[in-house]
Coordinates of C-alpha atoms in Angstrom, one line a residue:
M1 CA 131.3 -37.8 245.4
S2 CA 132.8 -41.3 245.4
G3 CA 132.2 -43.4 242.3
R4 CA 133.4 -44.9 239.1
F5 CA 133.8 -42.8 236.0
D6 CA 134.6 -43.5 232.4
A7 CA 137.5 -41.0 232.6
I8 CA 139.1 -38.7 235.2
I9 CA 140.9 -35.6 234.3
I10 CA 143.3 -34.0 236.9
G11 CA 143.7 -30.3 236.1
A12 CA 141.6 -27.8 234.2
G13 CA 144.3 -26.1 232.2
Q14 CA 144.5 -25.8 228.4
A15 CA 144.2 -29.6 227.6
G16 CA 141.8 -30.8 230.3
P17 CA 138.6 -28.8 229.5
P18 CA 138.6 -29.5 225.7
L19 CA 139.3 -33.2 226.4
A20 CA 136.4 -33.3 228.8
G21 CA 134.3 -31.9 226.0
R22 CA 135.4 -34.5 223.6
L23 CA 135.0 -37.4 226.1
T24 CA 131.5 -36.3 227.1
A25 CA 130.5 -35.8 223.5
A26 CA 131.4 -39.5 223.0
G27 CA 129.0 -40.4 225.8
M28 CA 131.5 -40.8 228.6
N29 CA 130.9 -40.0 232.2
V30 CA 133.8 -37.7 233.1
A31 CA 135.1 -36.2 236.4
I32 CA 137.5 -33.2 236.1
V33 CA 139.3 -32.1 239.2
E34 CA 140.8 -28.6 239.7
R35 CA 142.4 -27.6 243.0
K36 CA 142.8 -23.9 242.4
L37 CA 142.0 -21.8 239.3
F38 CA 140.2 -23.0 236.2
G39 CA 142.1 -22.3 233.0
G40 CA 145.5 -23.1 234.3
T41 CA 148.7 -21.0 233.8
C42 CA 147.6 -19.4 230.5
V43 CA 144.4 -17.9 231.8
N44 CA 145.6 -17.0 235.3
T45 CA 149.3 -16.3 235.4
G46 CA 150.6 -16.7 231.8
C47 CA 149.4 -15.6 228.4
T48 CA 146.1 -13.8 229.2
P49 CA 147.3 -11.5 232.1
T50 CA 150.8 -10.9 230.8
K51 CA 149.8 -10.0 227.3
T52 CA 147.1 -7.7 228.7
L53 CA 149.8 -5.9 230.8
I54 CA 152.1 -5.8 227.7
A55 CA 149.3 -4.0 225.8
N56 CA 149.0 -1.5 228.7
A57 CA 152.7 -0.9 228.7
H58 CA 152.7 -0.5 224.9
A59 CA 150.0 2.2 225.2
A60 CA 152.2 4.1 227.7
H61 CA 155.3 3.7 225.4
L62 CA 153.3 4.9 222.4
A63 CA 152.0 7.9 224.3
R64 CA 155.6 8.9 225.2
R65 CA 156.5 8.6 221.5
A66 CA 153.5 10.7 220.4
A67 CA 155.7 13.6 219.1
D68 CA 157.3 11.1 216.7
Y69 CA 153.9 10.9 215.0
G70 CA 153.1 14.6 215.2
V71 CA 150.7 14.1 218.1
T72 CA 150.8 16.7 220.9
L73 CA 149.9 15.7 224.5
G74 CA 148.9 18.2 227.2
G75 CA 151.4 16.9 229.8
A76 CA 153.6 14.1 231.0
V77 CA 152.4 10.5 230.5
G78 CA 151.4 8.9 233.7
V79 CA 150.5 5.3 234.5
D80 CA 147.8 4.3 237.1
M81 CA 149.0 0.9 238.3
K82 CA 145.8 0.2 240.1
A83 CA 143.9 0.7 236.9
V84 CA 146.4 -1.4 235.0
K85 CA 145.9 -4.2 237.4
A86 CA 142.2 -3.9 237.4
R87 CA 142.1 -4.2 233.6
K88 CA 144.3 -7.3 233.8
D89 CA 142.2 -8.8 236.5
A90 CA 139.0 -8.3 234.6
I91 CA 140.2 -9.9 231.4
S92 CA 141.8 -12.8 233.2
G93 CA 138.8 -13.3 235.4
N94 CA 136.4 -13.3 232.5
S95 CA 138.5 -16.1 230.8
R96 CA 138.7 -18.1 234.0
R97 CA 134.9 -17.9 234.7
S98 CA 134.2 -18.8 231.1
V99 CA 136.2 -22.1 231.4
E100 CA 134.6 -22.9 234.7
N101 CA 131.0 -22.2 233.5
W102 CA 131.6 -24.3 230.4
L103 CA 132.7 -27.3 232.4
R104 CA 130.0 -27.0 235.0
G105 CA 127.4 -26.7 232.3
M106 CA 128.8 -29.7 230.3
K107 CA 126.4 -32.7 230.2
G108 CA 128.1 -35.8 231.6
C109 CA 130.9 -33.8 233.4
T110 CA 131.3 -33.8 237.1
V111 CA 133.4 -30.9 238.4
L112 CA 135.3 -31.3 241.6
Q113 CA 137.5 -28.8 243.4
G114 CA 140.2 -30.1 245.6
H115 CA 143.7 -31.7 245.6
A116 CA 143.8 -35.0 243.7
R117 CA 146.3 -37.7 244.7
F118 CA 146.7 -41.2 243.2
V119 CA 145.8 -44.1 245.5
S120 CA 146.6 -46.7 242.8
A121 CA 146.9 -46.8 239.0
N122 CA 143.1 -46.4 238.7
E123 CA 142.1 -44.6 241.9
I124 CA 142.5 -41.0 243.0
S125 CA 141.5 -39.4 246.2
V126 CA 139.9 -36.0 246.3
N127 CA 138.7 -34.3 249.5
G128 CA 138.6 -37.7 251.3
E129 CA 136.6 -39.3 248.5
T130 CA 137.8 -42.0 246.1
L131 CA 137.2 -41.8 242.4
V132 CA 137.9 -44.8 240.1
S133 CA 138.5 -45.0 236.4
E134 CA 140.4 -47.1 233.8
R135 CA 141.3 -43.8 232.0
I136 CA 143.1 -41.0 233.9
F137 CA 144.5 -37.9 232.2
I138 CA 147.0 -35.7 234.1
N139 CA 147.0 -32.0 233.1
V140 CA 148.5 -30.3 236.2
G141 CA 150.8 -27.7 234.6
G142 CA 153.9 -26.2 236.2
R143 CA 155.0 -23.3 238.4
A144 CA 158.0 -21.0 238.8
A145 CA 161.2 -22.7 239.9
V146 CA 163.1 -21.1 242.8
P147 CA 166.7 -22.3 242.8
D148 CA 168.6 -22.5 246.0
M149 CA 170.7 -19.4 245.4
P150 CA 172.6 -17.8 248.3
G151 CA 170.4 -15.6 250.4
V152 CA 167.2 -16.2 248.4
D153 CA 165.5 -17.3 251.6
K154 CA 166.5 -14.0 253.3
V155 CA 164.6 -11.7 251.0
H156 CA 161.1 -11.1 249.6
Y157 CA 161.1 -12.0 245.9
L158 CA 158.5 -12.1 243.2
T159 CA 157.7 -14.8 240.7
N160 CA 155.8 -14.6 237.4
S161 CA 152.6 -15.4 239.5
T162 CA 153.1 -13.1 242.5
I163 CA 154.2 -10.1 240.4
L164 CA 150.7 -10.0 238.9
D165 CA 149.4 -9.0 242.3
L166 CA 151.3 -5.7 242.3
D167 CA 149.3 -2.5 242.0
I168 CA 152.2 -0.2 242.7
L169 CA 155.2 0.7 240.5
P170 CA 158.5 -0.7 241.7
R171 CA 161.2 1.9 242.0
H172 CA 163.8 -0.5 240.7
L173 CA 162.9 -4.0 239.5
V174 CA 165.8 -6.4 239.3
V175 CA 164.9 -9.3 237.0
V176 CA 166.9 -12.4 237.6
G177 CA 166.8 -14.4 234.4
G178 CA 167.3 -13.0 230.9
S179 CA 165.0 -15.4 229.0
Y180 CA 161.4 -15.3 227.7
V181 CA 159.4 -14.6 230.9
G182 CA 162.0 -12.3 232.4
L183 CA 162.4 -10.1 229.4
E184 CA 158.7 -9.6 228.9
F185 CA 158.3 -8.3 232.4
A186 CA 161.5 -6.3 232.2
Q187 CA 160.3 -4.3 229.2
M188 CA 156.8 -4.0 230.6
Y189 CA 157.8 -2.5 233.9
R190 CA 160.3 -0.2 232.2
R191 CA 157.5 1.2 230.1
F192 CA 155.3 1.6 233.2
G193 CA 158.1 3.7 234.6
S194 CA 160.4 1.5 236.8
E195 CA 164.1 1.4 236.6
V196 CA 164.9 -2.1 235.5
T197 CA 168.0 -4.3 235.6
V198 CA 168.2 -7.7 234.0
V199 CA 170.7 -10.2 235.5
E200 CA 171.5 -13.3 233.3
K201 CA 173.9 -16.0 234.2
A202 CA 174.7 -16.9 230.6
S203 CA 176.9 -14.9 228.3
R204 CA 173.9 -13.5 226.4
L205 CA 170.1 -13.0 226.7
V206 CA 167.7 -15.7 225.5
H207 CA 170.8 -17.9 224.9
R208 CA 168.8 -20.6 223.1
E209 CA 168.3 -18.2 220.2
D210 CA 171.0 -17.4 217.6
P211 CA 173.6 -14.8 218.7
D212 CA 172.3 -12.2 216.2
V213 CA 168.8 -12.5 217.7
S214 CA 170.1 -12.3 221.2
E215 CA 172.1 -9.2 220.5
A216 CA 169.3 -7.5 218.7
I217 CA 166.9 -8.1 221.6
R218 CA 169.5 -6.7 224.0
G219 CA 169.9 -3.6 221.9
I220 CA 166.1 -3.1 221.9
L221 CA 165.9 -3.3 225.7
E222 CA 169.0 -1.1 226.3
N223 CA 167.6 1.5 223.9
E224 CA 164.6 1.8 226.3
G225 CA 167.0 2.3 229.3
I226 CA 167.1 -1.3 230.7
T227 CA 170.4 -2.3 232.2
V228 CA 171.6 -5.7 231.1
R229 CA 174.1 -7.7 233.2
C230 CA 175.2 -11.0 231.5
N231 CA 177.8 -13.5 232.7
A232 CA 176.4 -13.2 236.2
E233 CA 178.1 -16.3 237.6
C234 CA 177.6 -15.6 241.3
I235 CA 174.0 -14.5 241.9
S236 CA 173.2 -13.9 245.5
F237 CA 170.7 -11.9 247.6
S238 CA 170.7 -9.9 250.8
P239 CA 168.4 -7.4 252.4
H240 CA 169.5 -3.7 252.6
G241 CA 167.0 -1.8 254.6
E242 CA 163.8 -1.9 252.5
D243 CA 165.8 -2.7 249.4
I244 CA 167.4 -5.9 248.1
V245 CA 171.0 -6.3 247.1
V246 CA 171.5 -8.7 244.2
G247 CA 175.1 -9.9 243.9
V248 CA 176.1 -10.5 240.3
K249 CA 179.9 -10.3 240.2
C250 CA 180.0 -10.1 236.4
V251 CA 183.3 -9.6 234.5
E252 CA 182.4 -6.0 233.8
G253 CA 180.3 -3.5 235.8
E254 CA 179.4 -3.1 239.4
P255 CA 179.5 -6.3 241.5
E256 CA 176.0 -5.6 242.9
A257 CA 172.6 -4.3 241.9
L258 CA 170.3 -2.6 244.4
G259 CA 166.6 -3.0 243.8
S260 CA 163.3 -2.3 245.5
H261 CA 161.9 -5.5 244.0
V262 CA 163.3 -8.7 242.7
L263 CA 161.6 -11.0 240.1
L264 CA 162.9 -14.5 239.8
A265 CA 162.4 -15.7 236.2
V266 CA 164.8 -18.6 236.1
G267 CA 162.7 -21.5 234.8
R268 CA 159.7 -23.7 235.6
R269 CA 159.0 -26.9 237.4
P270 CA 156.1 -29.3 237.0
N271 CA 153.3 -29.6 239.5
T272 CA 153.9 -33.3 240.0
D273 CA 155.6 -33.6 243.4
D274 CA 152.4 -34.0 245.4
L275 CA 150.2 -36.1 243.1
G276 CA 151.2 -39.5 244.6
L277 CA 152.5 -40.7 241.3
E278 CA 154.6 -43.3 243.1
N279 CA 151.3 -45.0 244.2
A280 CA 150.3 -45.5 240.6
G281 CA 153.8 -46.4 239.3
V282 CA 153.9 -43.4 237.0
A283 CA 157.5 -42.7 236.0
T284 CA 159.0 -39.2 236.0
D285 CA 162.4 -37.9 234.9
K286 CA 165.0 -36.3 237.3
R287 CA 163.3 -32.9 237.0
G288 CA 159.9 -34.3 237.9
Y289 CA 158.3 -34.2 234.4
I290 CA 156.1 -37.2 233.7
T291 CA 157.6 -39.6 231.1
V292 CA 155.4 -40.1 228.1
D293 CA 155.7 -41.7 224.7
D294 CA 155.0 -40.1 221.3
Q295 CA 151.2 -40.3 221.9
L296 CA 151.4 -39.0 225.5
S297 CA 150.8 -42.4 227.3
T298 CA 152.7 -42.7 230.6
S299 CA 154.6 -45.7 231.8
V300 CA 151.3 -47.0 233.2
P301 CA 148.6 -48.2 230.7
G302 CA 145.5 -46.1 231.0
I303 CA 147.2 -43.0 232.3
W304 CA 148.2 -40.1 230.0
A305 CA 150.0 -36.8 230.8
L306 CA 149.2 -33.6 228.9
G307 CA 150.5 -30.1 228.9
D308 CA 153.5 -28.6 230.8
C309 CA 153.8 -31.5 233.2
N310 CA 155.1 -33.9 230.5
G311 CA 158.1 -31.7 229.5
K312 CA 157.1 -31.9 225.8
G313 CA 156.2 -28.2 225.5
A314 CA 155.7 -25.2 227.7
F315 CA 153.1 -23.4 225.8
T316 CA 149.3 -23.1 225.6
H317 CA 149.4 -24.2 221.9
T318 CA 151.4 -27.3 222.7
A319 CA 149.1 -28.2 225.6
Y320 CA 146.1 -27.8 223.4
N321 CA 147.8 -29.9 220.7
D322 CA 148.4 -32.6 223.4
F323 CA 144.6 -32.8 223.8
E324 CA 144.2 -33.1 220.0
I325 CA 146.8 -35.9 219.9
V326 CA 145.1 -37.9 222.7
A327 CA 141.6 -37.4 221.3
A328 CA 142.7 -38.4 217.8
N329 CA 144.3 -41.6 219.1
L330 CA 141.3 -42.5 221.3
F331 CA 138.5 -41.8 218.9
G332 CA 139.7 -42.0 215.3
D333 CA 142.0 -43.8 213.0
D334 CA 144.4 -40.9 213.3
P335 CA 147.7 -41.8 215.0
R336 CA 148.9 -38.3 215.7
R337 CA 152.2 -37.9 217.5
V338 CA 154.1 -35.3 219.4
S339 CA 157.1 -35.8 217.1
D340 CA 154.9 -34.5 214.2
R341 CA 155.0 -31.1 215.9
I342 CA 157.2 -28.3 214.6
T343 CA 158.8 -26.0 217.1
A344 CA 157.0 -22.7 217.2
Y345 CA 156.7 -20.0 219.7
A346 CA 157.0 -16.2 220.3
L347 CA 158.7 -13.9 222.7
Y348 CA 156.3 -11.0 223.4
T349 CA 158.8 -8.2 223.8
D350 CA 158.0 -5.2 221.6
P351 CA 158.8 -5.8 218.8
P352 CA 158.0 -9.5 219.2
L353 CA 160.1 -12.5 218.1
G354 CA 158.3 -15.1 216.1
R355 CA 160.3 -18.4 215.9
V356 CA 159.7 -21.6 214.0
G357 CA 161.8 -24.7 213.3
M358 CA 165.6 -24.7 213.6
T359 CA 167.9 -22.0 214.7
E360 CA 170.9 -21.2 212.6
A361 CA 173.1 -23.1 215.1
E362 CA 170.8 -26.2 214.9
A363 CA 170.9 -26.0 211.1
R364 CA 174.7 -26.0 211.1
K365 CA 174.8 -28.9 213.5
S366 CA 172.5 -30.9 211.3
G367 CA 175.2 -31.3 208.7
R368 CA 172.8 -30.0 205.9
S369 CA 173.8 -27.7 203.1
V370 CA 171.9 -24.6 204.3
L371 CA 170.8 -21.4 202.5
V372 CA 169.9 -18.3 204.4
G373 CA 168.0 -15.1 203.6
S374 CA 167.6 -12.1 205.8
R375 CA 166.3 -8.5 205.8
P376 CA 166.4 -5.7 208.4
M377 CA 163.1 -4.3 209.4
T378 CA 164.4 -0.9 208.2
R379 CA 163.8 -2.3 204.7
V380 CA 160.2 -3.4 205.4
N381 CA 157.8 -0.6 204.3
R382 CA 155.1 -1.5 206.8
A383 CA 157.6 -1.2 209.6
V384 CA 158.9 2.1 208.3
E385 CA 155.4 3.5 208.0
K386 CA 154.6 2.4 211.6
G387 CA 157.8 3.9 212.9
E388 CA 158.8 0.5 214.3
T389 CA 162.0 -0.5 212.4
Q390 CA 163.9 -2.5 215.1
G391 CA 164.8 -6.1 214.3
F392 CA 165.2 -8.3 211.3
M393 CA 163.9 -11.4 209.5
K394 CA 165.9 -14.5 208.8
V395 CA 164.8 -17.7 207.0
L396 CA 166.8 -21.0 206.7
V397 CA 166.4 -23.4 203.8
D398 CA 167.8 -26.8 202.9
A399 CA 169.7 -26.3 199.7
D400 CA 169.2 -29.9 198.5
S401 CA 165.5 -30.5 199.3
N402 CA 164.3 -26.8 199.1
E403 CA 162.6 -27.5 202.5
I404 CA 162.3 -24.5 204.9
L405 CA 164.2 -25.4 208.0
G406 CA 163.3 -22.5 210.3
A407 CA 162.9 -18.8 210.7
S408 CA 163.3 -16.0 213.1
I409 CA 161.2 -12.8 212.7
L410 CA 162.1 -10.2 215.2
G411 CA 160.1 -7.1 214.4
T412 CA 156.7 -5.6 214.3
G413 CA 154.1 -8.3 213.5
G414 CA 156.7 -11.0 213.7
D415 CA 154.6 -13.2 215.9
E416 CA 151.9 -13.2 213.1
A417 CA 154.0 -13.1 210.0
V418 CA 156.0 -16.2 211.0
H419 CA 152.9 -18.4 210.5
C420 CA 153.0 -18.2 206.8
I421 CA 156.4 -20.0 207.0
L422 CA 155.1 -22.4 209.6
D423 CA 152.1 -23.4 207.4
I424 CA 154.4 -24.1 204.5
M425 CA 156.6 -26.3 206.7
Y426 CA 153.6 -28.3 207.9
A427 CA 152.5 -28.7 204.2
K428 CA 156.0 -30.0 203.5
A429 CA 156.0 -27.8 200.5
P430 CA 159.3 -26.3 199.0
Y431 CA 160.2 -22.8 199.8
T432 CA 159.4 -21.8 196.1
T433 CA 155.7 -22.2 196.9
I434 CA 155.8 -19.2 199.2
Q435 CA 158.4 -17.4 197.1
R436 CA 156.0 -17.2 194.2
A437 CA 153.0 -16.2 196.4
V438 CA 151.6 -12.7 195.9
H439 CA 151.2 -11.1 199.3
I440 CA 149.3 -8.0 200.2
H441 CA 151.1 -4.7 200.3
P442 CA 152.0 -3.1 202.7
T443 CA 152.6 -5.9 205.2
V444 CA 155.5 -7.6 207.0
S445 CA 154.6 -10.9 205.4
E446 CA 155.1 -9.6 201.8
L447 CA 158.9 -9.5 202.3
I448 CA 159.1 -13.2 203.1
P449 CA 158.9 -14.1 199.3
T450 CA 161.5 -11.4 198.7
I451 CA 163.9 -12.9 201.3
L452 CA 163.4 -16.4 199.8
G453 CA 164.4 -15.0 196.4
E454 CA 167.7 -13.7 197.8
L455 CA 169.1 -16.8 199.5
N456 CA 172.8 -17.3 199.9
P457 CA 174.9 -20.2 201.3
L458 CA 175.2 -20.2 205.1
E459 CA 178.9 -19.3 205.8

């Protein structure tokens, strides 16, 4: 369908569909183009399928711990990987269909499936047809990066997307990349029953976190039987019969790991290399991320970039916030900005890590006078009662302004409890506001006021 539209949206991820809803509600005639799966990374290869699998793996783990709770099972715990995959596919598929049905039923919205490419700054080509608009919004997301490591082209490897197609249990999964995606899959497959080795080039896991957080996470994984190999400076691959040899050459340990399957979890890249951005004059950085300003406008007036492809966030919640920022600036006297956003995310290992604001290292580097409070989960009643006492909580405060600078909650419920800190940070209220709050007992959150009443200078 060739024609002129009030707006064109390229990509139906987490920002595109709600933006289509807002634009059509304002009376605009909108075209949204999706070349593959509606819902983007989150629904198809990210949050929805992986957190479903993590829940499956948690059930297996809890069943193996049944005796700890006085529960007797009739035999060994088994995992049916075909049933595991079927549950994941059903939940992910329902979410994908919901997004597509919403868009196709949206008044004023034309849904096109195909590969969109820019012809000029206000024209795109889809399936041989040309669409024209003075407003174009790019929401094309990203995909797994595959670095040119020695031998990688000689072996069969998995990415965060293709591993979701497995309906068998790998005998030995070697995870290359000890960061957020890799660690979730590592623990998940260990709990399903695989032998698992994590290979990380840096000196510690999730090296963007503080050392105490990294070491605690490593301990949690090793306690479940996962082998961790850090300082892997010379990662390489070679076939060995039906297996794969992963060269690591760490300072300590064997120089190689032999696995039946290899997962590459070494970063992401934006889906911008085949959009014809050069035809529109849209600028990108050296990694391919679209350059945007604080309100998500690109270098070309009338073109915006939202979600993972702009390099301003790699999460569903930041992509959705990108939609909110664009909509607020288009339709209201509400100049929202990316820079208003406070860093917040979670690592969904078990227990999870909830993170907001600065790390301890960042707080030190800021030159502020910093107070810190911490508490092990062994001293959190709710964690003790649940039999889940691994991890700790840590909160950082500016000693002069009483502003909360950041927090790390690694422990049961940490991904939820951290939000009471995040909300106070957005309110720009002093830490004493939450310190004096009366929280429900027994919860994980109730110990946050206690921690804030026991602050000490950061040494």
